Coordinates of N, CA and C and ligand atoms in Angstrom, one line a residue:
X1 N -9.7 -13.1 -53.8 CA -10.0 -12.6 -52.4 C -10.1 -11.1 -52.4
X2 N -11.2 -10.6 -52.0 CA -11.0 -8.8 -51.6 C -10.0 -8.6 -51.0
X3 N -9.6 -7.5 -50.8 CA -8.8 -7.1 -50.1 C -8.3 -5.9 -49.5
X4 N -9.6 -5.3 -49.3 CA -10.4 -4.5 -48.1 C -9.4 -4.2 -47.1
X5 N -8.9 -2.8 -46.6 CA -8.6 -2.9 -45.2 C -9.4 -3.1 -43.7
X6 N -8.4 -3.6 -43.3 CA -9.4 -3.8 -42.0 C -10.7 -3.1 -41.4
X7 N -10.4 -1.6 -41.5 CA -10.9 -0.9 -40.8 C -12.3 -0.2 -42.0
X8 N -11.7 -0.9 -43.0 CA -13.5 -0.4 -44.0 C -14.7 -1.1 -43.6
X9 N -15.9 -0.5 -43.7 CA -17.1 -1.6 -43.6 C -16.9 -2.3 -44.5
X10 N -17.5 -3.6 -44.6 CA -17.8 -4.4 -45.1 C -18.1 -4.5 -46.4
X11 N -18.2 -3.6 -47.1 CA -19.0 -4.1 -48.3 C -19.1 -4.6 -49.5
X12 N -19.7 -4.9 -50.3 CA -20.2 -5.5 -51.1 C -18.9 -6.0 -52.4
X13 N -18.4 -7.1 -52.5 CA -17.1 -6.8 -53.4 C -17.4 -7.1 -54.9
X14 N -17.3 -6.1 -55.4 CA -17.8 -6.9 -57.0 C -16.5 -7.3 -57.7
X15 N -15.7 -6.1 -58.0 CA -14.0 -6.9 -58.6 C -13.1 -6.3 -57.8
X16 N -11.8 -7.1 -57.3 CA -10.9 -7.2 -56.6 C -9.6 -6.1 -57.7
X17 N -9.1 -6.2 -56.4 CA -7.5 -5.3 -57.0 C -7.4 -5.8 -58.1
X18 N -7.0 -7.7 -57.8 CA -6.3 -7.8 -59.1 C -7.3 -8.9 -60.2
X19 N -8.8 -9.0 -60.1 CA -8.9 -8.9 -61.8 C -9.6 -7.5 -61.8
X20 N -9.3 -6.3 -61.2 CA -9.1 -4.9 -62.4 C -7.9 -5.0 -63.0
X21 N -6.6 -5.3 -62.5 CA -5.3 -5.5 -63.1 C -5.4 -6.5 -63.9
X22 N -5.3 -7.6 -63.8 CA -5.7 -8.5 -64.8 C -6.4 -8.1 -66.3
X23 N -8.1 -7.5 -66.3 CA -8.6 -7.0 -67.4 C -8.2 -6.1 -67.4
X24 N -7.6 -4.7 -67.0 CA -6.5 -3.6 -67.2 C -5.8 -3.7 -68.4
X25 N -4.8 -5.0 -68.2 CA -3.8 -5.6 -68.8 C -4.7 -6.1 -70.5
X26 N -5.6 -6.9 -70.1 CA -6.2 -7.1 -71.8 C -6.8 -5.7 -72.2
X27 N -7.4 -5.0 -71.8 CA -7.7 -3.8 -72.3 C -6.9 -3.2 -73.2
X28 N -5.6 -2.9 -72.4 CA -4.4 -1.9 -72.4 C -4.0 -2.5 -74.3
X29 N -3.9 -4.1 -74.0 CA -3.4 -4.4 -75.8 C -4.2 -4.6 -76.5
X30 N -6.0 -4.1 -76.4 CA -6.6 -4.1 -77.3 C -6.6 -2.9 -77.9
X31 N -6.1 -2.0 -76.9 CA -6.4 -0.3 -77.1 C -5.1 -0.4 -78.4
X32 N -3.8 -1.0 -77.9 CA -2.7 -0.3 -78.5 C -3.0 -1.6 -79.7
X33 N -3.4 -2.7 -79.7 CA -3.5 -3.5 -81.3 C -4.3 -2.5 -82.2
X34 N -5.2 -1.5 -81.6 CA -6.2 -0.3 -82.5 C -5.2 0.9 -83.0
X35 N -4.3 1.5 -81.9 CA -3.9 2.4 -82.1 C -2.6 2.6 -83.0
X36 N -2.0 1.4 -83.1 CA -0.4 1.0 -84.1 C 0.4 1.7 -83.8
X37 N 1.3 2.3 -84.1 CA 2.5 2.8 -83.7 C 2.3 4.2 -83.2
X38 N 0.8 5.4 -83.9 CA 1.4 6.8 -83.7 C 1.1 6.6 -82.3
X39 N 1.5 7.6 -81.4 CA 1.4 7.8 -79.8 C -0.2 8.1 -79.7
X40 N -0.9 8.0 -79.0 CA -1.8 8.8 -79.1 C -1.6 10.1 -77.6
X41 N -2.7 11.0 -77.8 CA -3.1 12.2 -76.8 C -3.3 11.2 -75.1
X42 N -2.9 10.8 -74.5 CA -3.9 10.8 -73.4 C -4.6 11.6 -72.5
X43 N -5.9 11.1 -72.1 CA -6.1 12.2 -71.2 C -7.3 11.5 -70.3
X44 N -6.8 11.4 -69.0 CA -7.6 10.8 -67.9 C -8.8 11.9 -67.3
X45 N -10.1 11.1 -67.5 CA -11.2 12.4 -66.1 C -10.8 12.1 -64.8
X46 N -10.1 13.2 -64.0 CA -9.8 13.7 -62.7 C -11.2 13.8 -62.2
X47 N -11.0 13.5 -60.8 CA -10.5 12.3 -60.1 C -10.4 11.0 -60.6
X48 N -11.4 10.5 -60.2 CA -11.8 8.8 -60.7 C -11.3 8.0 -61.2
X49 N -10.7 8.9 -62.4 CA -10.0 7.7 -63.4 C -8.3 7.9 -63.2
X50 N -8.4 8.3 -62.1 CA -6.5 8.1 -62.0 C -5.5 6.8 -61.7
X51 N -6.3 6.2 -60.7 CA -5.6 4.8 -60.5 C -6.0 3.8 -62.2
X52 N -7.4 4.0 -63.0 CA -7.1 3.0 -63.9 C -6.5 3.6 -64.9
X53 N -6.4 5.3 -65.3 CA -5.6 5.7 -66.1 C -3.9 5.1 -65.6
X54 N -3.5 5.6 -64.6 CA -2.2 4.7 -64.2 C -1.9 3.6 -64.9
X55 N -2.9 2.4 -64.7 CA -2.3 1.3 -65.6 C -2.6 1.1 -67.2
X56 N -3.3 1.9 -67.4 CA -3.5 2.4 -69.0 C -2.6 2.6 -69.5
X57 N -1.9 4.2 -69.1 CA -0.7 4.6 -69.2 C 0.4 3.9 -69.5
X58 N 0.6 2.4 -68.8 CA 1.7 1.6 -68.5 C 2.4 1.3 -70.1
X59 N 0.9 0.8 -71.0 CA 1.2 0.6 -72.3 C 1.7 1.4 -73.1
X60 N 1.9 2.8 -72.7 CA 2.7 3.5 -73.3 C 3.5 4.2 -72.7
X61 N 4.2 3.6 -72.9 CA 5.8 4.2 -72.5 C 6.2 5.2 -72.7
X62 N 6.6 6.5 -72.2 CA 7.0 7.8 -72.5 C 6.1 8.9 -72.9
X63 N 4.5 8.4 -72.9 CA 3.6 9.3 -73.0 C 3.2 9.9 -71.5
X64 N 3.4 11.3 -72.0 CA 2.4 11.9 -71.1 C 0.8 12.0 -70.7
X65 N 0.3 12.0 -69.5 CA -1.1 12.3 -69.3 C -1.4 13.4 -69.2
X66 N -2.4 13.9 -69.5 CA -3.3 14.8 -69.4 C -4.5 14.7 -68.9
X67 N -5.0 15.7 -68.1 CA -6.1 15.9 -67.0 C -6.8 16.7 -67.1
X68 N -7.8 16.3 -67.5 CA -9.4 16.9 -67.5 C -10.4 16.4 -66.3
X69 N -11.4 17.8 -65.9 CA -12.2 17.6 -65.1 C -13.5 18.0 -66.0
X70 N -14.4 16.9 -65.1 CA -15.5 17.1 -65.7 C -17.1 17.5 -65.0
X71 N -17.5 18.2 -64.8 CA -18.8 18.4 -63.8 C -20.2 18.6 -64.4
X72 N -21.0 17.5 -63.9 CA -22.3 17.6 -64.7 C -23.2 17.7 -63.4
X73 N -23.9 19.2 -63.6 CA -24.6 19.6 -63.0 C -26.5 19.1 -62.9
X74 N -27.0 18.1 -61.7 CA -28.3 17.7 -62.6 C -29.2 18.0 -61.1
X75 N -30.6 17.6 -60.7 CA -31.0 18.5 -60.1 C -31.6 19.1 -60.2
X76 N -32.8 20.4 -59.5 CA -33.9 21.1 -59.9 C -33.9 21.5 -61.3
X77 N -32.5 22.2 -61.1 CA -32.4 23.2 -62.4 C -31.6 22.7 -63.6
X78 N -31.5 21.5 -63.4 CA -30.7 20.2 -64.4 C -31.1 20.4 -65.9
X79 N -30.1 20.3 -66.7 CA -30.1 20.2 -67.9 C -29.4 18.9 -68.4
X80 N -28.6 18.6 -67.4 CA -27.6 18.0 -67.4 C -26.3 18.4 -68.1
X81 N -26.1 19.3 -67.9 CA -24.8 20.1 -68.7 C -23.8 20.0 -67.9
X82 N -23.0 19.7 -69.2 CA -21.4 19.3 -68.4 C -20.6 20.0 -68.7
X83 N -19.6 20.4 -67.8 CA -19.0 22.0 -67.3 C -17.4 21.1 -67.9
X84 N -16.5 21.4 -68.8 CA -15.5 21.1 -68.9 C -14.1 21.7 -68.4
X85 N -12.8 21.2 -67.8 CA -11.7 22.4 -66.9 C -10.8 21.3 -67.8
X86 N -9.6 22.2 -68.6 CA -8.5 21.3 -69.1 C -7.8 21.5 -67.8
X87 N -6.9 20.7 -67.3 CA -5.8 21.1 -66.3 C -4.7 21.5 -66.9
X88 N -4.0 22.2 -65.2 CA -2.9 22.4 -65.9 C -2.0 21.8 -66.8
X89 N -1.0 22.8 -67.4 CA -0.2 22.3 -68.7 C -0.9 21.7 -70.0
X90 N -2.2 21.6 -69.8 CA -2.8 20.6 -70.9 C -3.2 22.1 -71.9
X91 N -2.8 22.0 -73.1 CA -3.0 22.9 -74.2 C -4.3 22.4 -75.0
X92 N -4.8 23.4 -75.9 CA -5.7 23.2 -76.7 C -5.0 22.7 -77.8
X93 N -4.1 23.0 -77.9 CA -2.8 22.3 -79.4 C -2.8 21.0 -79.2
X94 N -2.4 20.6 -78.1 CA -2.2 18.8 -77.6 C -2.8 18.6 -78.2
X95 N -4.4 18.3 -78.9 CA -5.1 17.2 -79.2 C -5.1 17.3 -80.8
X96 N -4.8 18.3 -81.3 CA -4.9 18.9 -82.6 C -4.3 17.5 -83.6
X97 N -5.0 17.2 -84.6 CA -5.0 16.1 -85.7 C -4.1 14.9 -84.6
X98 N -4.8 14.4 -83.5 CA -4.5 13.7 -82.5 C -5.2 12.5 -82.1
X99 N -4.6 11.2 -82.1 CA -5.8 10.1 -82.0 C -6.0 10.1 -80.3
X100 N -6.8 10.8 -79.4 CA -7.2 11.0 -78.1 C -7.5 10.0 -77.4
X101 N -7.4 9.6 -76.2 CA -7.9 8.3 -75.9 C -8.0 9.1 -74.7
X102 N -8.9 9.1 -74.4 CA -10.1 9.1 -73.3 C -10.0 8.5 -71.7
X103 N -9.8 8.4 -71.1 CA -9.6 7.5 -70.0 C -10.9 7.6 -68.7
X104 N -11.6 7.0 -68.5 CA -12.5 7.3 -67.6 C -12.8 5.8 -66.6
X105 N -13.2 6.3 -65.2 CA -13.3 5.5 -64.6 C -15.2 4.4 -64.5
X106 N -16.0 5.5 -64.9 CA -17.0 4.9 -65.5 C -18.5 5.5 -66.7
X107 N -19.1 4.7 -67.0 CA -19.7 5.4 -67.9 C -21.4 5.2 -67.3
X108 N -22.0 6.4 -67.1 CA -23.3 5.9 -66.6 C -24.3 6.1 -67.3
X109 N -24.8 7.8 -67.3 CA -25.7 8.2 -68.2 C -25.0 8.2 -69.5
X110 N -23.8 8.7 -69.3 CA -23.4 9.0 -70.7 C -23.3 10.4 -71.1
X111 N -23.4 10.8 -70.5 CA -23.1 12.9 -70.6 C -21.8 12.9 -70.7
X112 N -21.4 12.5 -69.6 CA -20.1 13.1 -69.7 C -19.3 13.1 -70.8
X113 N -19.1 11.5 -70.9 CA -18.3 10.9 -72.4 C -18.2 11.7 -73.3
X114 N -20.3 11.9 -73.9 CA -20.8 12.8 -75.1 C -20.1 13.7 -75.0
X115 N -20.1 15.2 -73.9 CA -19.4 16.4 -74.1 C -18.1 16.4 -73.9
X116 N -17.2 15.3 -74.1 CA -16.2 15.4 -73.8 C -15.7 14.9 -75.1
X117 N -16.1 14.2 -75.5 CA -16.2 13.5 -77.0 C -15.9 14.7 -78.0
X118 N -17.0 15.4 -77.5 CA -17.4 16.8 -79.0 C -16.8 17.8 -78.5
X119 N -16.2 18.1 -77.0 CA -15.0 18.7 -77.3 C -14.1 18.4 -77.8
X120 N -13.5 17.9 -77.5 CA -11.9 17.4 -78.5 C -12.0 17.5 -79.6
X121 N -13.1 16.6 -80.5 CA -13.2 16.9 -81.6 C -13.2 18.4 -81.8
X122 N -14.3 19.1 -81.6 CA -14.2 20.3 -81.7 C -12.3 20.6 -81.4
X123 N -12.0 20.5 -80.9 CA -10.3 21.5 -80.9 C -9.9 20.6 -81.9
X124 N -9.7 19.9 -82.7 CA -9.1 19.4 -83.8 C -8.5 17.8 -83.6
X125 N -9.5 17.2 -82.8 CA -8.6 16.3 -82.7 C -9.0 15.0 -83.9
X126 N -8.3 14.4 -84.1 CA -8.9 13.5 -85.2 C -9.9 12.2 -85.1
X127 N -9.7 11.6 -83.9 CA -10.2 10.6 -83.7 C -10.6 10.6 -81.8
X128 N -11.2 10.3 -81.2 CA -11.8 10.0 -80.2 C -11.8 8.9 -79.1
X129 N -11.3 8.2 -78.8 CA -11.4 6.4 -78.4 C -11.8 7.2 -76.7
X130 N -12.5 5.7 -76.6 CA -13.1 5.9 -74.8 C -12.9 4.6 -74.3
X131 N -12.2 4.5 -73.1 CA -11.5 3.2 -72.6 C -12.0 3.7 -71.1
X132 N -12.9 2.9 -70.6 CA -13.7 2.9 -69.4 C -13.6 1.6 -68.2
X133 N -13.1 2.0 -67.5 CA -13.1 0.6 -67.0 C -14.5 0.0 -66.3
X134 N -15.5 0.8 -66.0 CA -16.6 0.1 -65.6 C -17.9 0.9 -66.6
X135 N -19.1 0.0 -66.8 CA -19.7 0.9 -67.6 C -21.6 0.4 -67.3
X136 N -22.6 1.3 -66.5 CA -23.5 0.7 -66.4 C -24.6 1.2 -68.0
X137 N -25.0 0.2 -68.4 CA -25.5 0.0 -69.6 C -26.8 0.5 -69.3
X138 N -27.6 0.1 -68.6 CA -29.1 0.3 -68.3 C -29.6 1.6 -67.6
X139 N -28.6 2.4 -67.7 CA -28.3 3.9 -66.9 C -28.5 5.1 -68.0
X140 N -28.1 4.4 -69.0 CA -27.9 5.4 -70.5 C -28.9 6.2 -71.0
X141 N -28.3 7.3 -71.1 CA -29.3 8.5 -71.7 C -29.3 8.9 -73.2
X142 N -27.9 9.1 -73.1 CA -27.3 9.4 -74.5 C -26.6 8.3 -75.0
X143 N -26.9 8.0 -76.3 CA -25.9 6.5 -76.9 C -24.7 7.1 -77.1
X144 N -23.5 7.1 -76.0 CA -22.1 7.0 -76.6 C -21.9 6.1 -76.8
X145 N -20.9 5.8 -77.8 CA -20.1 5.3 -78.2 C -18.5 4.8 -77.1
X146 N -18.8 3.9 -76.4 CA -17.5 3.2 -75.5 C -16.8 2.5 -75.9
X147 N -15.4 2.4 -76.6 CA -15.0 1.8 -77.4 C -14.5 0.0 -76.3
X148 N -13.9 0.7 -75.4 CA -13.3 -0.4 -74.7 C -13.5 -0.2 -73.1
X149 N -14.1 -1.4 -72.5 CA -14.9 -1.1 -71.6 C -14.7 -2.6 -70.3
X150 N -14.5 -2.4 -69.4 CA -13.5 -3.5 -68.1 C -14.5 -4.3 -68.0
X151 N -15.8 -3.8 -67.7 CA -16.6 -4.0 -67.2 C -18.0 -3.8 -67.1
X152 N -18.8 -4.6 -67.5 CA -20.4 -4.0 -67.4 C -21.1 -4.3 -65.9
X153 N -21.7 -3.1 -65.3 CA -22.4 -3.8 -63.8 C -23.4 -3.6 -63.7
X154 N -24.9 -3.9 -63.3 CA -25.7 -3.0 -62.7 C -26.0 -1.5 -62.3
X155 N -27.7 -1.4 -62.3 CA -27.3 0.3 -61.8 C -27.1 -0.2 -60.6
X156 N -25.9 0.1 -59.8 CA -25.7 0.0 -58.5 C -24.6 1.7 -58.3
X157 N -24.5 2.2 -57.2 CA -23.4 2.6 -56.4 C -22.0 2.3 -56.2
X158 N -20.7 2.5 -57.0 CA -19.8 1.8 -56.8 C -18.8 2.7 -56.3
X159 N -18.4 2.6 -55.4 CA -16.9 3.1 -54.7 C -15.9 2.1 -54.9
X160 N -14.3 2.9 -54.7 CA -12.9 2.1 -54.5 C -13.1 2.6 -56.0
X161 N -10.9 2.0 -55.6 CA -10.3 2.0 -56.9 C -10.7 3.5 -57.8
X162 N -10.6 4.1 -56.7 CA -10.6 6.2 -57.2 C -12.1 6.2 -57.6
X163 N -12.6 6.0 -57.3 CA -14.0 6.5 -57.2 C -14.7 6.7 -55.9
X164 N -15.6 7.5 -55.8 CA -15.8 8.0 -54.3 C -17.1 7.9 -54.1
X165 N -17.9 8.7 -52.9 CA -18.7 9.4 -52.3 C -18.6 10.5 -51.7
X166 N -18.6 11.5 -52.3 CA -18.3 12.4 -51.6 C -17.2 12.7 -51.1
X167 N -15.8 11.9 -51.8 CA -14.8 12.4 -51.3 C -14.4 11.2 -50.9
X168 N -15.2 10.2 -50.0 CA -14.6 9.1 -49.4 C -14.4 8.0 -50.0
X169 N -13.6 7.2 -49.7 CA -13.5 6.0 -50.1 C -12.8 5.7 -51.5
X170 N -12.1 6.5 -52.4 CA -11.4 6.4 -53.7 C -10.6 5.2 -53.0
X171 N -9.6 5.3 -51.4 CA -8.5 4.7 -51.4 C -8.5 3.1 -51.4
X172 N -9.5 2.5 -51.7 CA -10.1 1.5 -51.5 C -9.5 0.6 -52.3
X173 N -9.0 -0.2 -52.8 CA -8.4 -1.6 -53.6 C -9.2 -2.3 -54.9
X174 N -10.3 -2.4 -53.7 CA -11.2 -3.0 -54.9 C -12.7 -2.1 -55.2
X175 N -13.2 -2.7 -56.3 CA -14.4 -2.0 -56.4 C -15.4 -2.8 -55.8
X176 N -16.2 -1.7 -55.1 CA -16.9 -2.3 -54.0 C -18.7 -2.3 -54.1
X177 N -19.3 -2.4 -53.8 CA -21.2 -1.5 -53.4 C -21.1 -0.4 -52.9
X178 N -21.7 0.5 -52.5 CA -21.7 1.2 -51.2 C -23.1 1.2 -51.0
X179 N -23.2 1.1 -49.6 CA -24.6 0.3 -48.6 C -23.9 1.4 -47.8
X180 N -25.6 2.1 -47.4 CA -25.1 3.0 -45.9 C -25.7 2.5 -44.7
X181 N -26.3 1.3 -45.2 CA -26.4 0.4 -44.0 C -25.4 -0.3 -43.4
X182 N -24.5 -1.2 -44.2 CA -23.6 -1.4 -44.1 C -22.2 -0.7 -43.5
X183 N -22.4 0.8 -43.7 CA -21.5 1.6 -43.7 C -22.1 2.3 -41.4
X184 N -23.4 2.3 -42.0 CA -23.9 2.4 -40.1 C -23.6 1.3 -39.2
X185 N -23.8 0.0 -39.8 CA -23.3 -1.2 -38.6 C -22.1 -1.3 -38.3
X186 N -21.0 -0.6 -39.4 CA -19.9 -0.8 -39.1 C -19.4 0.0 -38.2
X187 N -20.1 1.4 -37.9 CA -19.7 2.5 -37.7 C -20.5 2.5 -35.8
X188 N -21.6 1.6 -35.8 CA -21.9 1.5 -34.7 C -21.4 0.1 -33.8
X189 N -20.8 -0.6 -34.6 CA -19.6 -1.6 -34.0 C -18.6 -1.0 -33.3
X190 N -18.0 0.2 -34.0 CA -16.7 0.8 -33.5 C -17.0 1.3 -32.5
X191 N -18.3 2.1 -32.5 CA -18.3 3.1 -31.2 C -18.5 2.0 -29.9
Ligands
IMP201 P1 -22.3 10.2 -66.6 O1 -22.1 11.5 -67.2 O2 -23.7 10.0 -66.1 O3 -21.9 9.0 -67.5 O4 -21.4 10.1 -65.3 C1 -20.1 9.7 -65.3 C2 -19.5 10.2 -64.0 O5 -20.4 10.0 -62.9 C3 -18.3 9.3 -63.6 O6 -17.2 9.8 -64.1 C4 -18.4 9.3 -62.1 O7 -17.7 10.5 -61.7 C5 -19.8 9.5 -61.7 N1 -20.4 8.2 -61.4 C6 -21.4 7.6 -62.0 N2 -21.8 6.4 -61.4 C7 -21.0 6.3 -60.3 C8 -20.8 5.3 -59.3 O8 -21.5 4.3 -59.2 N3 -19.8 5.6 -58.4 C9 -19.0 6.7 -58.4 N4 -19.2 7.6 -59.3 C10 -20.1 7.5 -60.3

């Protein structure tokens, strides 16, 4: 059952709270059956991937996260270049001869992943892994490599579950469509 609050429009439910928790959960011990005992680096892309990095995280106990932002600029003057920001506390040393795992909330073109990939490596890290919880395949520009992935969708629009529009709607439960038709009938219901 979705489980939408009242006051959201309507829209479109593709996975609920809990089968993202559910496949979360198998993810989480495919990652760690790969990774064997050393700890690995984490590091979630801010925003988006904070509520599925949270349950990522779960599987390892006493590791810290790390937060990276990532901005890909596309558009008249588009190259598609992606602007990378370590956050705070996060060192260039962290990843050094480091098995990295990646945490992102989805994968579309594939830029991002790529220059986020070849940084790390670039600072020394050893190995790379990418654990995505949603990933649209027929979007792809660049072939990354996504090691472990929740979900394959359509090209569609997806909000909830820390993903947005513009800011809105990350607080959402489940992962949803977003329809701004949908989003006007609701909105001219209320008034
Ligand atoms: P990529 O570089 O094209 O793979 O873009 C990945 C980033 O684009 C994700 O981390 C999201 O921030 C954003 N993004 C792509 N598709 C969607 C979507 O359907 N909903 C919300 N954000 C999206």
């Amino acid at each position: 059952m979705p489980s939408q609050p009242e006051r959201s429009p309507p829209f479109r439910c593709l996975f609920t709270n809990l089968e993202i928790l559910t496949r979360t959960r198998e993810l989480g011990r495919e990652l760690q059956d790969e990774l064997g005992s050393e700890p690995p680096c984490l590091v979630q892309v801010v925003e988006g991937a904070r509520p599925f990095a949270r349950l990522v995280q779960q599987g390892f106990v006493g590791q810290r996260m790390h937060d990276v932002r990532a901005k890909s600029y596309e558009g008249t003057v588009s190259t598609g270049e992606v602007q990378i920001e370590m956050l705070e506390g996060f060192g260039a040393m962290d990843v050094v001869d480091r098995e990295v795992v990646l945490i992102e909330d989805i994968v579309d073109t594939g830029r991002t992943i790529e220059a986020l990939r070849a940084h790390f490596l670039a600072l020394g890290a050893r190995r790379v892994r990418v654990i995505s919880l949603l990933s649209k395949p027929s979007r792809r520009v660049v072939d990354v490599q996504v090691e472990h992935i929740g979900f394959e969708i359509p090209d569609e629009f997806v909000i909830g579950f820390g993903m947005d529009l513009d800011e809105r709607y990350r607080e959402l439960p489940d992962v949803v469509v977003y329809d701004a038709e949908v989003e006007r009938g609701a909105a001219a219901s209320e008034a």
